């Protein structure tokens, strides 16, 4: 039960950063922190993508199908938030025990010029060898472009 609560807490925390206030969508949600957030009804359908991966082979959305996936957007030269978040991923995985092995843990780089697959492999591997770093690129340039 604790493993499930830990995973749900981590998922709620990650999704909370992406959520807009529920009142804007007229989808009021109880004040329970385990269920707080925005209801996506209907669920958002993601377009498939393929990115260079720290695992040595390109990774696509289809490769992640059927497993819960925790995603963090960051970069390897980030001094504080990124390593803290990756350490939280590691803590959650350890607390989940065997269930933690059934979750995908991804860092998608917002600095593709410096975060090569090799640099990402060194970085995410320092937290856990099962973690995967993805090099953002063409489909995500609108988010990583320089101003």
mmCIF file with all atom_site columns, C-alpha atoms in Angstrom:
data_model
loop_
_atom_site.group_PDB
_atom_site.id
_atom_site.type_symbol
_atom_site.label_atom_id
_atom_site.label_alt_id
_atom_site.label_comp_id
_atom_site.label_asym_id
_atom_site.label_entity_id
_atom_site.label_seq_id
_atom_site.pdbx_PDB_ins_code
_atom_site.Cartn_x
_atom_site.Cartn_y
_atom_site.Cartn_z
_atom_site.occupancy
_atom_site.B_iso_or_equiv
_atom_site.pdbx_formal_charge
_atom_site.auth_seq_id
_atom_site.auth_comp_id
_atom_site.auth_asym_id
_atom_site.auth_atom_id
_atom_site.pdbx_PDB_model_num
ATOM 1   C CA . UNK A 1 1   ? 0.000   0.000  0.000   1.00 0.00 ? 1   UNK A CA 1
ATOM 2   C CA . UNK A 1 2   ? 2.865   2.366  0.830   1.00 0.00 ? 2   UNK A CA 1
ATOM 3   C CA . UNK A 1 3   ? 4.422   1.677  -2.565  1.00 0.00 ? 3   UNK A CA 1
ATOM 4   C CA . UNK A 1 4   ? 1.227   2.621  -4.341  1.00 0.00 ? 4   UNK A CA 1
ATOM 5   C CA . UNK A 1 5   ? 0.849   5.806  -2.277  1.00 0.00 ? 5   UNK A CA 1
ATOM 6   C CA . UNK A 1 6   ? 4.460   6.761  -2.989  1.00 0.00 ? 6   UNK A CA 1
ATOM 7   C CA . UNK A 1 7   ? 3.984   6.299  -6.739  1.00 0.00 ? 7   UNK A CA 1
ATOM 8   C CA . UNK A 1 8   ? 0.685   8.187  -6.719  1.00 0.00 ? 8   UNK A CA 1
ATOM 9   C CA . UNK A 1 9   ? 2.244   11.019 -4.701  1.00 0.00 ? 9   UNK A CA 1
ATOM 10  C CA . UNK A 1 10  ? 5.128   11.330 -7.136  1.00 0.00 ? 10  UNK A CA 1
ATOM 11  C CA . UNK A 1 11  ? 2.812   11.243 -10.144 1.00 0.00 ? 11  UNK A CA 1
ATOM 12  C CA . UNK A 1 12  ? 0.538   13.876 -8.565  1.00 0.00 ? 12  UNK A CA 1
ATOM 13  C CA . UNK A 1 13  ? 3.554   16.087 -7.854  1.00 0.00 ? 13  UNK A CA 1
ATOM 14  C CA . UNK A 1 14  ? 4.813   15.832 -11.441 1.00 0.00 ? 14  UNK A CA 1
ATOM 15  C CA . UNK A 1 15  ? 1.383   16.417 -12.940 1.00 0.00 ? 15  UNK A CA 1
ATOM 16  C CA . UNK A 1 16  ? 0.645   19.328 -10.596 1.00 0.00 ? 16  UNK A CA 1
ATOM 17  C CA . UNK A 1 17  ? 3.380   21.339 -12.292 1.00 0.00 ? 17  UNK A CA 1
ATOM 18  C CA . UNK A 1 18  ? 1.598   20.899 -15.635 1.00 0.00 ? 18  UNK A CA 1
ATOM 19  C CA . UNK A 1 19  ? -1.929  21.500 -14.387 1.00 0.00 ? 19  UNK A CA 1
ATOM 20  C CA . UNK A 1 20  ? -3.977  24.658 -14.690 1.00 0.00 ? 20  UNK A CA 1
ATOM 21  C CA . UNK A 1 21  ? -6.405  25.498 -11.902 1.00 0.00 ? 21  UNK A CA 1
ATOM 22  C CA . UNK A 1 22  ? -9.332  23.082 -11.986 1.00 0.00 ? 22  UNK A CA 1
ATOM 23  C CA . UNK A 1 23  ? -11.864 25.898 -11.707 1.00 0.00 ? 23  UNK A CA 1
ATOM 24  C CA . UNK A 1 24  ? -10.885 27.187 -15.177 1.00 0.00 ? 24  UNK A CA 1
ATOM 25  C CA . UNK A 1 25  ? -12.060 23.925 -16.708 1.00 0.00 ? 25  UNK A CA 1
ATOM 26  C CA . UNK A 1 26  ? -15.165 23.570 -14.555 1.00 0.00 ? 26  UNK A CA 1
ATOM 27  C CA . UNK A 1 27  ? -13.804 20.220 -13.359 1.00 0.00 ? 27  UNK A CA 1
ATOM 28  C CA . UNK A 1 28  ? -13.676 20.853 -9.632  1.00 0.00 ? 28  UNK A CA 1
ATOM 29  C CA . UNK A 1 29  ? -11.642 18.237 -7.807  1.00 0.00 ? 29  UNK A CA 1
ATOM 30  C CA . UNK A 1 30  ? -11.729 17.489 -4.086  1.00 0.00 ? 30  UNK A CA 1
ATOM 31  C CA . UNK A 1 31  ? -9.107  19.099 -1.863  1.00 0.00 ? 31  UNK A CA 1
ATOM 32  C CA . UNK A 1 32  ? -7.515  15.704 -1.240  1.00 0.00 ? 32  UNK A CA 1
ATOM 33  C CA . UNK A 1 33  ? -3.862  16.116 -2.369  1.00 0.00 ? 33  UNK A CA 1
ATOM 34  C CA . UNK A 1 34  ? -3.897  12.593 -3.811  1.00 0.00 ? 34  UNK A CA 1
ATOM 35  C CA . UNK A 1 35  ? -6.631  13.529 -6.287  1.00 0.00 ? 35  UNK A CA 1
ATOM 36  C CA . UNK A 1 36  ? -5.994  17.244 -6.809  1.00 0.00 ? 36  UNK A CA 1
ATOM 37  C CA . UNK A 1 37  ? -5.278  18.380 -10.327 1.00 0.00 ? 37  UNK A CA 1
ATOM 38  C CA . UNK A 1 38  ? -6.956  18.885 -13.657 1.00 0.00 ? 38  UNK A CA 1
ATOM 39  C CA . UNK A 1 39  ? -9.140  16.206 -15.166 1.00 0.00 ? 39  UNK A CA 1
ATOM 40  C CA . UNK A 1 40  ? -8.186  15.637 -18.800 1.00 0.00 ? 40  UNK A CA 1
ATOM 41  C CA . UNK A 1 41  ? -11.466 14.504 -20.290 1.00 0.00 ? 41  UNK A CA 1
ATOM 42  C CA . UNK A 1 42  ? -11.040 13.237 -22.896 1.00 0.00 ? 42  UNK A CA 1
ATOM 43  C CA . UNK A 1 43  ? -7.430  12.240 -22.213 1.00 0.00 ? 43  UNK A CA 1
ATOM 44  C CA . UNK A 1 44  ? -4.779  13.946 -24.322 1.00 0.00 ? 44  UNK A CA 1
ATOM 45  C CA . UNK A 1 45  ? -3.539  11.758 -27.149 1.00 0.00 ? 45  UNK A CA 1
ATOM 46  C CA . UNK A 1 46  ? 0.186   12.212 -27.656 1.00 0.00 ? 46  UNK A CA 1
ATOM 47  C CA . UNK A 1 47  ? 1.782   12.138 -31.083 1.00 0.00 ? 47  UNK A CA 1
ATOM 48  C CA . UNK A 1 48  ? 4.527   9.549  -31.428 1.00 0.00 ? 48  UNK A CA 1
ATOM 49  C CA . UNK A 1 49  ? 8.077   10.849 -31.284 1.00 0.00 ? 49  UNK A CA 1
ATOM 50  C CA . UNK A 1 50  ? 11.589  9.448  -31.500 1.00 0.00 ? 50  UNK A CA 1
ATOM 51  C CA . UNK A 1 51  ? 14.593  10.946 -29.705 1.00 0.00 ? 51  UNK A CA 1
ATOM 52  C CA . UNK A 1 52  ? 18.239  10.047 -29.265 1.00 0.00 ? 52  UNK A CA 1
ATOM 53  C CA . UNK A 1 53  ? 18.579  8.126  -26.009 1.00 0.00 ? 53  UNK A CA 1
ATOM 54  C CA . UNK A 1 54  ? 21.249  7.601  -23.391 1.00 0.00 ? 54  UNK A CA 1
ATOM 55  C CA . UNK A 1 55  ? 20.480  3.884  -23.699 1.00 0.00 ? 55  UNK A CA 1
ATOM 56  C CA . UNK A 1 56  ? 22.289  3.772  -27.057 1.00 0.00 ? 56  UNK A CA 1
ATOM 57  C CA . UNK A 1 57  ? 19.288  3.385  -29.347 1.00 0.00 ? 57  UNK A CA 1
ATOM 58  C CA . UNK A 1 58  ? 16.611  5.921  -30.281 1.00 0.00 ? 58  UNK A CA 1
ATOM 59  C CA . UNK A 1 59  ? 13.532  5.813  -28.062 1.00 0.00 ? 59  UNK A CA 1
ATOM 60  C CA . UNK A 1 60  ? 9.975   6.508  -29.200 1.00 0.00 ? 60  UNK A CA 1
ATOM 61  C CA . UNK A 1 61  ? 6.686   6.991  -27.417 1.00 0.00 ? 61  UNK A CA 1
ATOM 62  C CA . UNK A 1 62  ? 5.630   3.551  -28.609 1.00 0.00 ? 62  UNK A CA 1
ATOM 63  C CA . UNK A 1 63  ? 8.580   2.054  -26.662 1.00 0.00 ? 63  UNK A CA 1
ATOM 64  C CA . UNK A 1 64  ? 7.050   3.362  -23.426 1.00 0.00 ? 64  UNK A CA 1
ATOM 65  C CA . UNK A 1 65  ? 3.586   1.940  -23.951 1.00 0.00 ? 65  UNK A CA 1
ATOM 66  C CA . UNK A 1 66  ? 2.151   -0.253 -21.212 1.00 0.00 ? 66  UNK A CA 1
ATOM 67  C CA . UNK A 1 67  ? 4.315   1.089  -18.360 1.00 0.00 ? 67  UNK A CA 1
ATOM 68  C CA . UNK A 1 68  ? 3.875   4.131  -16.127 1.00 0.00 ? 68  UNK A CA 1
ATOM 69  C CA . UNK A 1 69  ? 6.402   6.788  -17.113 1.00 0.00 ? 69  UNK A CA 1
ATOM 70  C CA . UNK A 1 70  ? 7.790   9.619  -15.006 1.00 0.00 ? 70  UNK A CA 1
ATOM 71  C CA . UNK A 1 71  ? 9.102   12.450 -17.169 1.00 0.00 ? 71  UNK A CA 1
ATOM 72  C CA . UNK A 1 72  ? 11.250  15.381 -16.128 1.00 0.00 ? 72  UNK A CA 1
ATOM 73  C CA . UNK A 1 73  ? 12.414  18.183 -18.424 1.00 0.00 ? 73  UNK A CA 1
ATOM 74  C CA . UNK A 1 74  ? 15.845  19.417 -17.384 1.00 0.00 ? 74  UNK A CA 1
ATOM 75  C CA . UNK A 1 75  ? 19.519  19.515 -18.338 1.00 0.00 ? 75  UNK A CA 1
ATOM 76  C CA . UNK A 1 76  ? 22.780  18.040 -17.131 1.00 0.00 ? 76  UNK A CA 1
ATOM 77  C CA . UNK A 1 77  ? 24.357  21.384 -16.162 1.00 0.00 ? 77  UNK A CA 1
ATOM 78  C CA . UNK A 1 78  ? 21.422  22.341 -13.944 1.00 0.00 ? 78  UNK A CA 1
ATOM 79  C CA . UNK A 1 79  ? 22.844  23.143 -10.492 1.00 0.00 ? 79  UNK A CA 1
ATOM 80  C CA . UNK A 1 80  ? 19.965  22.377 -8.145  1.00 0.00 ? 80  UNK A CA 1
ATOM 81  C CA . UNK A 1 81  ? 16.445  21.462 -9.323  1.00 0.00 ? 81  UNK A CA 1
ATOM 82  C CA . UNK A 1 82  ? 17.498  18.771 -11.802 1.00 0.00 ? 82  UNK A CA 1
ATOM 83  C CA . UNK A 1 83  ? 19.724  16.698 -9.499  1.00 0.00 ? 83  UNK A CA 1
ATOM 84  C CA . UNK A 1 84  ? 17.173  17.068 -6.705  1.00 0.00 ? 84  UNK A CA 1
ATOM 85  C CA . UNK A 1 85  ? 14.387  15.787 -8.955  1.00 0.00 ? 85  UNK A CA 1
ATOM 86  C CA . UNK A 1 86  ? 16.512  12.898 -10.210 1.00 0.00 ? 86  UNK A CA 1
ATOM 87  C CA . UNK A 1 87  ? 17.317  11.994 -6.594  1.00 0.00 ? 87  UNK A CA 1
ATOM 88  C CA . UNK A 1 88  ? 13.566  12.013 -5.870  1.00 0.00 ? 88  UNK A CA 1
ATOM 89  C CA . UNK A 1 89  ? 13.042  9.660  -8.825  1.00 0.00 ? 89  UNK A CA 1
ATOM 90  C CA . UNK A 1 90  ? 15.671  7.347  -7.308  1.00 0.00 ? 90  UNK A CA 1
ATOM 91  C CA . UNK A 1 91  ? 14.092  7.538  -3.849  1.00 0.00 ? 91  UNK A CA 1
ATOM 92  C CA . UNK A 1 92  ? 10.655  6.740  -5.272  1.00 0.00 ? 92  UNK A CA 1
ATOM 93  C CA . UNK A 1 93  ? 12.034  3.823  -7.274  1.00 0.00 ? 93  UNK A CA 1
ATOM 94  C CA . UNK A 1 94  ? 13.780  2.411  -4.195  1.00 0.00 ? 94  UNK A CA 1
ATOM 95  C CA . UNK A 1 95  ? 10.660  2.791  -2.031  1.00 0.00 ? 95  UNK A CA 1
ATOM 96  C CA . UNK A 1 96  ? 8.562   1.025  -4.653  1.00 0.00 ? 96  UNK A CA 1
ATOM 97  C CA . UNK A 1 97  ? 10.873  -1.985 -4.584  1.00 0.00 ? 97  UNK A CA 1
ATOM 98  C CA . UNK A 1 98  ? 10.026  -4.488 -7.319  1.00 0.00 ? 98  UNK A CA 1
ATOM 99  C CA . UNK A 1 99  ? 7.177   -2.242 -8.522  1.00 0.00 ? 99  UNK A CA 1
ATOM 100 C CA . UNK A 1 100 ? 9.740   0.501  -9.140  1.00 0.00 ? 100 UNK A CA 1
ATOM 101 C CA . UNK A 1 101 ? 11.344  -1.673 -11.815 1.00 0.00 ? 101 UNK A CA 1
ATOM 102 C CA . UNK A 1 102 ? 8.116   -1.493 -13.832 1.00 0.00 ? 102 UNK A CA 1
ATOM 103 C CA . UNK A 1 103 ? 8.239   2.304  -14.192 1.00 0.00 ? 103 UNK A CA 1
ATOM 104 C CA . UNK A 1 104 ? 10.053  4.273  -16.922 1.00 0.00 ? 104 UNK A CA 1
ATOM 105 C CA . UNK A 1 105 ? 12.116  7.189  -15.567 1.00 0.00 ? 105 UNK A CA 1
ATOM 106 C CA . UNK A 1 106 ? 12.978  9.795  -18.212 1.00 0.00 ? 106 UNK A CA 1
ATOM 107 C CA . UNK A 1 107 ? 14.936  13.028 -18.277 1.00 0.00 ? 107 UNK A CA 1
ATOM 108 C CA . UNK A 1 108 ? 14.219  14.937 -21.488 1.00 0.00 ? 108 UNK A CA 1
ATOM 109 C CA . UNK A 1 109 ? 16.920  17.518 -22.052 1.00 0.00 ? 109 UNK A CA 1
ATOM 110 C CA . UNK A 1 110 ? 16.044  21.120 -22.789 1.00 0.00 ? 110 UNK A CA 1
ATOM 111 C CA . UNK A 1 111 ? 19.707  21.734 -23.724 1.00 0.00 ? 111 UNK A CA 1
ATOM 112 C CA . UNK A 1 112 ? 20.245  19.430 -26.712 1.00 0.00 ? 112 UNK A CA 1
ATOM 113 C CA . UNK A 1 113 ? 23.380  21.269 -27.847 1.00 0.00 ? 113 UNK A CA 1
ATOM 114 C CA . UNK A 1 114 ? 25.342  20.210 -24.745 1.00 0.00 ? 114 UNK A CA 1
ATOM 115 C CA . UNK A 1 115 ? 23.358  17.186 -23.602 1.00 0.00 ? 115 UNK A CA 1
ATOM 116 C CA . UNK A 1 116 ? 24.528  14.522 -26.013 1.00 0.00 ? 116 UNK A CA 1
ATOM 117 C CA . UNK A 1 117 ? 23.363  10.937 -25.484 1.00 0.00 ? 117 UNK A CA 1
ATOM 118 C CA . UNK A 1 118 ? 26.781  10.191 -23.930 1.00 0.00 ? 118 UNK A CA 1
ATOM 119 C CA . UNK A 1 119 ? 26.533  13.141 -21.507 1.00 0.00 ? 119 UNK A CA 1
ATOM 120 C CA . UNK A 1 120 ? 22.976  12.124 -20.601 1.00 0.00 ? 120 UNK A CA 1
ATOM 121 C CA . UNK A 1 121 ? 24.093  8.516  -20.014 1.00 0.00 ? 121 UNK A CA 1
ATOM 122 C CA . UNK A 1 122 ? 26.741  9.678  -17.537 1.00 0.00 ? 122 UNK A CA 1
ATOM 123 C CA . UNK A 1 123 ? 24.304  12.013 -15.781 1.00 0.00 ? 123 UNK A CA 1
ATOM 124 C CA . UNK A 1 124 ? 21.245  9.767  -15.399 1.00 0.00 ? 124 UNK A CA 1
ATOM 125 C CA . UNK A 1 125 ? 23.454  6.722  -14.782 1.00 0.00 ? 125 UNK A CA 1
ATOM 126 C CA . UNK A 1 126 ? 24.864  8.439  -11.693 1.00 0.00 ? 126 UNK A CA 1
ATOM 127 C CA . UNK A 1 127 ? 21.363  8.275  -10.185 1.00 0.00 ? 127 UNK A CA 1
ATOM 128 C CA . UNK A 1 128 ? 20.305  4.855  -11.455 1.00 0.00 ? 128 UNK A CA 1
ATOM 129 C CA . UNK A 1 129 ? 21.454  2.716  -14.391 1.00 0.00 ? 129 UNK A CA 1
ATOM 130 C CA . UNK A 1 130 ? 17.826  2.134  -15.431 1.00 0.00 ? 130 UNK A CA 1
ATOM 131 C CA . UNK A 1 131 ? 17.096  5.858  -15.849 1.00 0.00 ? 131 UNK A CA 1
ATOM 132 C CA . UNK A 1 132 ? 17.055  7.130  -19.431 1.00 0.00 ? 132 UNK A CA 1
ATOM 133 C CA . UNK A 1 133 ? 18.027  10.530 -20.780 1.00 0.00 ? 133 UNK A CA 1
ATOM 134 C CA . UNK A 1 134 ? 16.565  11.787 -24.038 1.00 0.00 ? 134 UNK A CA 1
ATOM 135 C CA . UNK A 1 135 ? 18.188  14.437 -26.183 1.00 0.00 ? 135 UNK A CA 1
ATOM 136 C CA . UNK A 1 136 ? 15.532  16.964 -27.159 1.00 0.00 ? 136 UNK A CA 1
ATOM 137 C CA . UNK A 1 137 ? 15.715  17.956 -30.772 1.00 0.00 ? 137 UNK A CA 1
ATOM 138 C CA . UNK A 1 138 ? 13.755  19.044 -33.812 1.00 0.00 ? 138 UNK A CA 1
ATOM 139 C CA . UNK A 1 139 ? 10.201  18.383 -32.589 1.00 0.00 ? 139 UNK A CA 1
ATOM 140 C CA . UNK A 1 140 ? 10.964  20.240 -29.351 1.00 0.00 ? 140 UNK A CA 1
ATOM 141 C CA . UNK A 1 141 ? 13.003  23.167 -30.685 1.00 0.00 ? 141 UNK A CA 1
ATOM 142 C CA . UNK A 1 142 ? 10.074  25.495 -30.178 1.00 0.00 ? 142 UNK A CA 1
ATOM 143 C CA . UNK A 1 143 ? 10.498  24.862 -26.442 1.00 0.00 ? 143 UNK A CA 1
ATOM 144 C CA . UNK A 1 144 ? 14.303  24.956 -26.374 1.00 0.00 ? 144 UNK A CA 1
ATOM 145 C CA . UNK A 1 145 ? 14.953  27.749 -28.853 1.00 0.00 ? 145 UNK A CA 1
ATOM 146 C CA . UNK A 1 146 ? 17.101  30.698 -27.866 1.00 0.00 ? 146 UNK A CA 1
ATOM 147 C CA . UNK A 1 147 ? 15.492  34.093 -27.486 1.00 0.00 ? 147 UNK A CA 1
#
